[in-house]
Amino acid sequence: MKNRFTIRSPHSTALRTMCASAALMAALPAHAQTSSIQDVLVVGEALSGMGNVRSDEVDGPFGLGQTIADIGRSITPVTEDLLNEAAIDNLQELQRVAPNTFQAKGFGAPSLPTLRGQLGEVFSAGMRRQVGNNGLGIPLSFNSVGQIDIVRGTPSVILGTTQRTGGFVNITPKRPDLSEPEGRVSLTGGEWDQYGAQLDYSWVIDPERQGARISLEHKDEGSFYDYAGLDSTNLFAAYRILPSDHFEWNVSLEYYDVEWTDNAGINRPTQNLIDHGLYVQGQGVQPNGSTVPGAFAVVSPTGEVTIPRNRVHTHPDDINGAETLLLHSVFNVELADSIRLVNRSYYEHLEREEIAQNSFVEIVDGADTLENRTELHIHNTTVGANLRYNDVLGYSQFTTEADLPTDLTGPLSNREIPLTDAQKARLVELRPGLFVSPGAQYDIDGDGVGDFNLSDTTDSSSVQGGLFVQHKQPLTERLQLTLGARGDWYDVTARDPIAPEGVEAARDNHNDFLKAGEATLHYRPGESVTLYATSSYSESTSNSMAGGNVLGGNNQIDPLNFATENTLHEIGLKYAPAGSPWYADAALFDQTRSLRNRDGSNSGVATRGLEAQLFYRGERAWVSVGANWLDAEFDNSAAFQAAEQVADAFDDSRPDIIQGTGVGAPNFAAFPASNQRLHGLPDWSLSAAGGYLFAEGWSVGGSAVLTSDYPLDYLQTVTVPEQFTLNANLAYEFNQGASRIRLDVFNLTDEENWTPVFEGGYFGSSLVFPELPRHVQLQFTQRF
């Protein structure tokens, strides 16, 4: 599934005016101002505002008020300050500060994290967000982020049953400061007409008791890539009240409106393209003689040329946009000594529309998710109940798109897939001229064979009710056992929202009981070292767009999409010496989980590996280093790819260019069950980031990521070599730390790196993403 979009922004003039105003502001003398405690690299305060990762609280997923050393899992807390210092603005960039977070590009806008080689979930304030369909969703805005906790492995029993179990990120939203008002304006400009502005202000309503905060961000970004860009507005508002020493309520509201490009990268990823940037020319021809991209088309190569890396599979007439509204509420009440009640509520509404010239359609006419979780924390025991409701109305069509037949060096018409009358007959007209798949299969002509193409169209609702318990039992002074168990009851209904004329719309209901359990043994031989061993079992679901459920070809909900088994075995060591600026940990893991395929089926994946991280935060410097080794394989499961190999798209008329097989592509290859290496993932990676205050007001920093080579496709016919990316920044603070200018240079050595386009490897033989060349960004920040 893929899509693309061109940006038409009404806000660019206003934004450029804001940037010009910022430049004027920077040139004028500023009044003396004191910087907030959260400032990073502030003169005199240096790096102390960033804290130390070992003391950053990971609040919610595994209990209350815990530090990274308290939790028997591999975790990386990333504060708002660290996000800023490492210039992290999307999920893919988390690999700069966290091991085992290498991920595909997500068609240019990853909406889900990848952890330990598999998709994970996004939580916000401890509640699972309604995000993408296998990563195909809306871009994730960091405007509301106060901290991101990156957790590798299955979610805890407190968080409950999820769809993706490779790991998760939990976003702690920004909160008002109750001690003093503070504000910040940041203006950013970069190459390719990329502009951004953010206003973040927190004010005190009642000192130490009541406060509010608002953060407004707008982005108006052009792109290095053809017909690409992003235009977004994110408004976040938060309210915090502490009416007594025993009660706290935090509530926040986030509205996000975004238009962006679904960027499919460059098709025909031959080894010559990866190594030398050479692209095989020639438009594919279908078996019926049509040059419109379609199934089993064959290309007769006409030449091989160096393709510009900005020449990607996009189209100026594509549309792609979304709106979402999120509401979070967290009550925290101390009922008695060591007894605390926490109630978390979450609501999200999503609308999305994408209509692409390559015939891809994904429309979410409305998706609503409501969840409430009550937790009672009694000494070392946590018990609770959870209720989640999800309702999705959406329309989809991805059965006629085709990438390999398209010659990107030819006219734009090469990329367009107008539907034939025969294709339209297997779809349903949603609007005049717009066709989507029905939500079920029907045999209109009575020949015993279904007459329609199915995608992810659905009108579905689900109710999930769960009960959980987690208990920590000290066994000795240094040994502790933590046990957790959970059960979730699912009741799901799916209907066809757009059945063909003359038939009764199909519907089905399914219910299931999902189980989860976890045990962790903690041992502390000394004050600085913690050893742990964790074993976890959980059952998860497999959903389609916006968390909905679809009917299969038999017009029933597939029971295999429920109670999918996941296991985790992990041992680790954490080193957090008291009073030291150092923290280090390492984990060895063995994990199994499932991967949802394009056709709705599931494949098992088994991973094992080792990951380690080290942090140092002193007065004048900070350093983050991460490393991991990963062995990911299909767990005696089938695999699917758009084409068996890239050579299938070509005939053998030009063996001097490519040895084509002439099979034609896409050919929707299905590989039998095996333990084949999971493609699109490096075996190992290294990362480092840091900063240094080298003179009064002046600081320098950067980050680097190095990855091993890896096969791009299932048959391992194309290999992406070892790659590295180096970023650097220089910053100057003045006006007593109130003003700051920062220059970032990304991809400093101008590497021509490549990344898989999508998770799961389905497009591994047909698409690859060219990473950005060297580029610069300038940011001005004024605190007040």
PDB file of C-alpha atoms in Angstrom, residues 256-401:
ATOM      1  CA  TYR A 256      -3.549  18.294  14.202  1.00  0.00           C
ATOM      2  CA  ASP A 257      -4.265  19.260  10.601  1.00  0.00           C
ATOM      3  CA  VAL A 258      -1.740  18.007   8.065  1.00  0.00           C
ATOM      4  CA  GLU A 259      -1.248  17.643   4.337  1.00  0.00           C
ATOM      5  CA  TRP A 260       1.777  15.653   3.239  1.00  0.00           C
ATOM      6  CA  THR A 261       3.293  13.593   0.476  1.00  0.00           C
ATOM      7  CA  ASP A 262       3.132   9.844   0.455  1.00  0.00           C
ATOM      8  CA  ASN A 263       6.559   9.288  -1.052  1.00  0.00           C
ATOM      9  CA  ALA A 264       7.229   5.871  -2.617  1.00  0.00           C
ATOM     10  CA  GLY A 265      10.901   6.547  -3.344  1.00  0.00           C
ATOM     11  CA  ILE A 266      12.468   5.127  -6.506  1.00  0.00           C
ATOM     12  CA  ASN A 267      11.191   1.967  -8.144  1.00  0.00           C
ATOM     13  CA  ARG A 268      13.217  -0.769  -9.887  1.00  0.00           C
ATOM     14  CA  PRO A 269      15.798  -1.174  -7.099  1.00  0.00           C
ATOM     15  CA  THR A 270      18.480  -3.137  -8.942  1.00  0.00           C
ATOM     16  CA  GLN A 271      21.953  -3.590  -7.481  1.00  0.00           C
ATOM     17  CA  ASN A 272      23.182  -1.104 -10.074  1.00  0.00           C
ATOM     18  CA  LEU A 273      20.759   1.485  -8.720  1.00  0.00           C
ATOM     19  CA  ILE A 274      21.954   0.951  -5.151  1.00  0.00           C
ATOM     20  CA  ASP A 275      25.662   0.941  -6.030  1.00  0.00           C
ATOM     21  CA  HIS A 276      25.867   3.439  -8.894  1.00  0.00           C
ATOM     22  CA  GLY A 277      22.524   5.266  -9.109  1.00  0.00           C
ATOM     23  CA  LEU A 278      21.768   3.702 -12.505  1.00  0.00           C
ATOM     24  CA  TYR A 279      18.117   3.277 -13.440  1.00  0.00           C
ATOM     25  CA  VAL A 280      16.742   0.897 -16.083  1.00  0.00           C
ATOM     26  CA  GLN A 281      14.467   2.742 -18.527  1.00  0.00           C
ATOM     27  CA  GLY A 282      11.439   1.527 -20.417  1.00  0.00           C
ATOM     28  CA  GLN A 283       7.701   1.562 -19.728  1.00  0.00           C
ATOM     29  CA  GLY A 284       6.106  -1.776 -18.866  1.00  0.00           C
ATOM     30  CA  VAL A 285       3.574  -3.425 -21.157  1.00  0.00           C
ATOM     31  CA  GLN A 286       0.703  -5.496 -19.782  1.00  0.00           C
ATOM     32  CA  PRO A 287      -0.243  -8.844 -21.342  1.00  0.00           C
ATOM     33  CA  ASN A 288      -3.122  -7.062 -23.123  1.00  0.00           C
ATOM     34  CA  GLY A 289      -0.703  -4.594 -24.723  1.00  0.00           C
ATOM     35  CA  SER A 290      -1.499  -1.623 -22.474  1.00  0.00           C
ATOM     36  CA  THR A 291       1.328   0.599 -21.259  1.00  0.00           C
ATOM     37  CA  VAL A 292      -0.678   1.594 -18.173  1.00  0.00           C
ATOM     38  CA  PRO A 293       1.112   0.100 -15.137  1.00  0.00           C
ATOM     39  CA  GLY A 294      -0.592  -3.153 -14.243  1.00  0.00           C
ATOM     40  CA  ALA A 295      -0.171  -6.713 -13.087  1.00  0.00           C
ATOM     41  CA  PHE A 296       2.369  -8.914 -14.922  1.00  0.00           C
ATOM     42  CA  ALA A 297       3.631  -6.044 -17.066  1.00  0.00           C
ATOM     43  CA  VAL A 298       7.009  -6.606 -18.746  1.00  0.00           C
ATOM     44  CA  VAL A 299       9.604  -3.940 -19.492  1.00  0.00           C
ATOM     45  CA  SER A 300      11.835  -4.111 -22.562  1.00  0.00           C
ATOM     46  CA  PRO A 301      14.850  -2.073 -21.369  1.00  0.00           C
ATOM     47  CA  THR A 302      15.595   0.927 -23.568  1.00  0.00           C
ATOM     48  CA  GLY A 303      18.614   2.212 -21.671  1.00  0.00           C
ATOM     49  CA  GLU A 304      20.263   2.756 -18.307  1.00  0.00           C
ATOM     50  CA  VAL A 305      20.796   6.267 -16.979  1.00  0.00           C
ATOM     51  CA  THR A 306      21.810   7.988 -13.770  1.00  0.00           C
ATOM     52  CA  ILE A 307      18.553   8.977 -12.128  1.00  0.00           C
ATOM     53  CA  PRO A 308      18.407  12.129  -9.985  1.00  0.00           C
ATOM     54  CA  ARG A 309      17.732  11.111  -6.395  1.00  0.00           C
ATOM     55  CA  ASN A 310      14.869  13.598  -6.178  1.00  0.00           C
ATOM     56  CA  ARG A 311      13.055  11.799  -9.047  1.00  0.00           C
ATOM     57  CA  VAL A 312      10.735   9.760  -6.863  1.00  0.00           C
ATOM     58  CA  HIS A 313       7.415   8.017  -7.432  1.00  0.00           C
ATOM     59  CA  THR A 314       5.109  10.964  -6.655  1.00  0.00           C
ATOM     60  CA  HIS A 315       2.544  12.892  -8.706  1.00  0.00           C
ATOM     61  CA  PRO A 316       1.532  16.566  -8.487  1.00  0.00           C
ATOM     62  CA  ASP A 317      -2.192  15.766  -8.648  1.00  0.00           C
ATOM     63  CA  ASP A 318      -2.253  13.415  -5.664  1.00  0.00           C
ATOM     64  CA  ILE A 319      -4.081  14.550  -2.553  1.00  0.00           C
ATOM     65  CA  ASN A 320      -3.293  13.359   0.962  1.00  0.00           C
ATOM     66  CA  GLY A 321      -4.436  14.995   4.166  1.00  0.00           C
ATOM     67  CA  ALA A 322      -5.782  14.269   7.626  1.00  0.00           C
ATOM     68  CA  GLU A 323      -7.245  15.869  10.721  1.00  0.00           C
ATOM     69  CA  THR A 324      -7.121  14.400  14.182  1.00  0.00           C
ATOM     70  CA  LEU A 325      -8.281  15.489  17.608  1.00  0.00           C
ATOM     71  CA  LEU A 326      -6.952  13.953  20.840  1.00  0.00           C
ATOM     72  CA  LEU A 327      -8.104  14.447  24.406  1.00  0.00           C
ATOM     73  CA  HIS A 328      -6.285  13.052  27.455  1.00  0.00           C
ATOM     74  CA  SER A 329      -7.212  13.190  31.114  1.00  0.00           C
ATOM     75  CA  VAL A 330      -5.243  11.762  34.056  1.00  0.00           C
ATOM     76  CA  PHE A 331      -6.556  11.879  37.645  1.00  0.00           C
ATOM     77  CA  ASN A 332      -4.092  10.931  40.363  1.00  0.00           C
ATOM     78  CA  VAL A 333      -5.446  10.700  43.913  1.00  0.00           C
ATOM     79  CA  GLU A 334      -3.650   9.568  47.075  1.00  0.00           C
ATOM     80  CA  LEU A 335      -6.345   7.763  49.077  1.00  0.00           C
ATOM     81  CA  ALA A 336      -4.096   6.789  51.982  1.00  0.00           C
ATOM     82  CA  ASP A 337      -0.480   6.157  52.761  1.00  0.00           C
ATOM     83  CA  SER A 338       0.935   4.078  49.860  1.00  0.00           C
ATOM     84  CA  ILE A 339      -2.510   3.796  48.241  1.00  0.00           C
ATOM     85  CA  ARG A 340      -3.098   5.750  45.063  1.00  0.00           C
ATOM     86  CA  LEU A 341      -5.911   5.778  42.493  1.00  0.00           C
ATOM     87  CA  VAL A 342      -5.122   6.759  38.894  1.00  0.00           C
ATOM     88  CA  ASN A 343      -7.763   7.165  36.202  1.00  0.00           C
ATOM     89  CA  ARG A 344      -6.738   7.716  32.580  1.00  0.00           C
ATOM     90  CA  SER A 345      -9.158   8.699  29.805  1.00  0.00           C
ATOM     91  CA  TYR A 346      -8.452   9.099  26.116  1.00  0.00           C
ATOM     92  CA  TYR A 347     -10.490  10.095  23.073  1.00  0.00           C
ATOM     93  CA  GLU A 348      -9.364  10.483  19.474  1.00  0.00           C
ATOM     94  CA  HIS A 349     -11.203  11.378  16.285  1.00  0.00           C
ATOM     95  CA  LEU A 350      -9.503  10.911  12.920  1.00  0.00           C
ATOM     96  CA  GLU A 351     -10.447  11.793   9.366  1.00  0.00           C
ATOM     97  CA  ARG A 352      -8.197  11.099   6.443  1.00  0.00           C
ATOM     98  CA  GLU A 353      -8.408  11.261   2.661  1.00  0.00           C
ATOM     99  CA  GLU A 354      -5.902  10.095   0.098  1.00  0.00           C
ATOM    100  CA  ILE A 355      -6.629   9.784  -3.598  1.00  0.00           C
ATOM    101  CA  ALA A 356      -3.586   9.026  -5.731  1.00  0.00           C
ATOM    102  CA  GLN A 357      -3.123   9.008  -9.485  1.00  0.00           C
ATOM    103  CA  ASN A 358      -1.792   5.447  -9.325  1.00  0.00           C
ATOM    104  CA  SER A 359      -5.332   4.304  -8.321  1.00  0.00           C
ATOM    105  CA  PHE A 360      -4.548   3.996  -4.596  1.00  0.00           C
ATOM    106  CA  VAL A 361      -7.362   5.226  -2.333  1.00  0.00           C
ATOM    107  CA  GLU A 362      -7.587   5.317   1.456  1.00  0.00           C
ATOM    108  CA  ILE A 363     -10.375   7.344   3.013  1.00  0.00           C
ATOM    109  CA  VAL A 364     -11.195   7.323   6.722  1.00  0.00           C
ATOM    110  CA  ASP A 365     -14.626   8.939   6.877  1.00  0.00           C
ATOM    111  CA  GLY A 366     -14.462   8.931  10.628  1.00  0.00           C
ATOM    112  CA  ALA A 367     -12.615   6.885  13.227  1.00  0.00           C
ATOM    113  CA  ASP A 368     -13.347   7.320  16.921  1.00  0.00           C
ATOM    114  CA  THR A 369     -11.518   5.731  19.806  1.00  0.00           C
ATOM    115  CA  LEU A 370     -12.509   6.066  23.455  1.00  0.00           C
ATOM    116  CA  GLU A 371     -10.623   4.411  26.292  1.00  0.00           C
ATOM    117  CA  ASN A 372     -10.665   4.544  30.073  1.00  0.00           C
ATOM    118  CA  ARG A 373      -8.336   2.775  32.498  1.00  0.00           C
ATOM    119  CA  THR A 374      -8.553   2.801  36.281  1.00  0.00           C
ATOM    120  CA  GLU A 375      -5.499   1.745  38.280  1.00  0.00           C
ATOM    121  CA  LEU A 376      -5.361   1.170  42.030  1.00  0.00           C
ATOM    122  CA  HIS A 377      -1.804   1.151  43.362  1.00  0.00           C
ATOM    123  CA  ILE A 378      -1.661  -0.452  46.816  1.00  0.00           C
ATOM    124  CA  HIS A 379       1.864  -0.653  48.218  1.00  0.00           C
ATOM    125  CA  ASN A 380       3.567  -3.094  45.811  1.00  0.00           C
ATOM    126  CA  THR A 381       0.396  -4.183  44.002  1.00  0.00           C
ATOM    127  CA  THR A 382      -1.402  -2.624  41.051  1.00  0.00           C
ATOM    128  CA  VAL A 383      -4.878  -3.764  40.023  1.00  0.00           C
ATOM    129  CA  GLY A 384      -7.076  -2.221  37.403  1.00  0.00           C
ATOM    130  CA  ALA A 385      -9.763  -2.341  34.760  1.00  0.00           C
ATOM    131  CA  ASN A 386      -9.721  -1.108  31.186  1.00  0.00           C
ATOM    132  CA  LEU A 387     -12.452  -0.372  28.641  1.00  0.00           C
ATOM    133  CA  ARG A 388     -11.706   0.567  25.022  1.00  0.00           C
ATOM    134  CA  TYR A 389     -14.133   1.325  22.188  1.00  0.00           C
ATOM    135  CA  ASN A 390     -13.101   1.784  18.562  1.00  0.00           C
ATOM    136  CA  ASP A 391     -15.359   2.652  15.615  1.00  0.00           C
ATOM    137  CA  VAL A 392     -14.075   3.015  12.042  1.00  0.00           C
ATOM    138  CA  LEU A 393     -15.741   3.880   8.749  1.00  0.00           C
ATOM    139  CA  GLY A 394     -13.249   3.727   5.903  1.00  0.00           C
ATOM    140  CA  TYR A 395     -12.832   2.967   2.224  1.00  0.00           C
ATOM    141  CA  SER A 396      -9.809   1.474   0.517  1.00  0.00           C
ATOM    142  CA  GLN A 397      -8.534   0.447  -2.922  1.00  0.00           C
ATOM    143  CA  PHE A 398      -5.035  -0.836  -3.535  1.00  0.00           C
ATOM    144  CA  THR A 399      -5.606  -3.807  -5.826  1.00  0.00           C
ATOM    145  CA  THR A 400      -4.742  -2.125  -9.128  1.00  0.00           C
ATOM    146  CA  GLU A 401      -1.642  -0.104  -8.227  1.00  0.00           C
TER     147      GLU A 401
END
